[in-house]
C-alpha angles and dihedrals in degrees: 000000000000120000106231124197109249137197119260116272104263127219112239091252091052092048091050091048092050091046089054092050092048093046090051107032105006145085134223107194150126112254141175121231091192131027099248099040129101116257118267132203115266131180113188140175122195125199145155088224106081093184089062091056091045087057089052090050091050092045095052099033087215141076130045142257121231131182117243120227114258110228097190139019086241091064124090119239110259141182139205129218109209133183124180145200118339094002089054089047090053090050092049091052089058100042100036096094089058100047114109107178134065085287087079089062089049091048090051092052091048096046091049098046116014101088093039092052098040112070114202093232093051093235115132132190115224091257093048091050093049091049091047092052091048091051091047091052092049091050095047090047090061103096139167119287095035 
């Protein structure tokens, strides 16, 4: 079995803090980096306070911070912390008990299905692909105010 890089084991207070950030300013989703690729798990937090995201990066020991494009001179500079795939899965396992918004429902769906529906070699049978697409649709249909 492959040895995947994981996030650092969080203290309960750190996990609760990160869950609060994700509930308030974050995203738990499946996204595509390129048009023709399958969706991959992404957990992100956006902020105008870079130091806050640097703390998240240090806390998790995984992920990356990128600067967001400023569309207008009236807008404040902002950044996004992003963590993907199995590292994001490891993070979700730790913060899930502390999530309070619809993101908890999304985390539950991901934790229950992501590994089972994402073969390491990227090769899907027709039934696996159909089940993966159905699970993706269910997850993306979970929205705020539900």
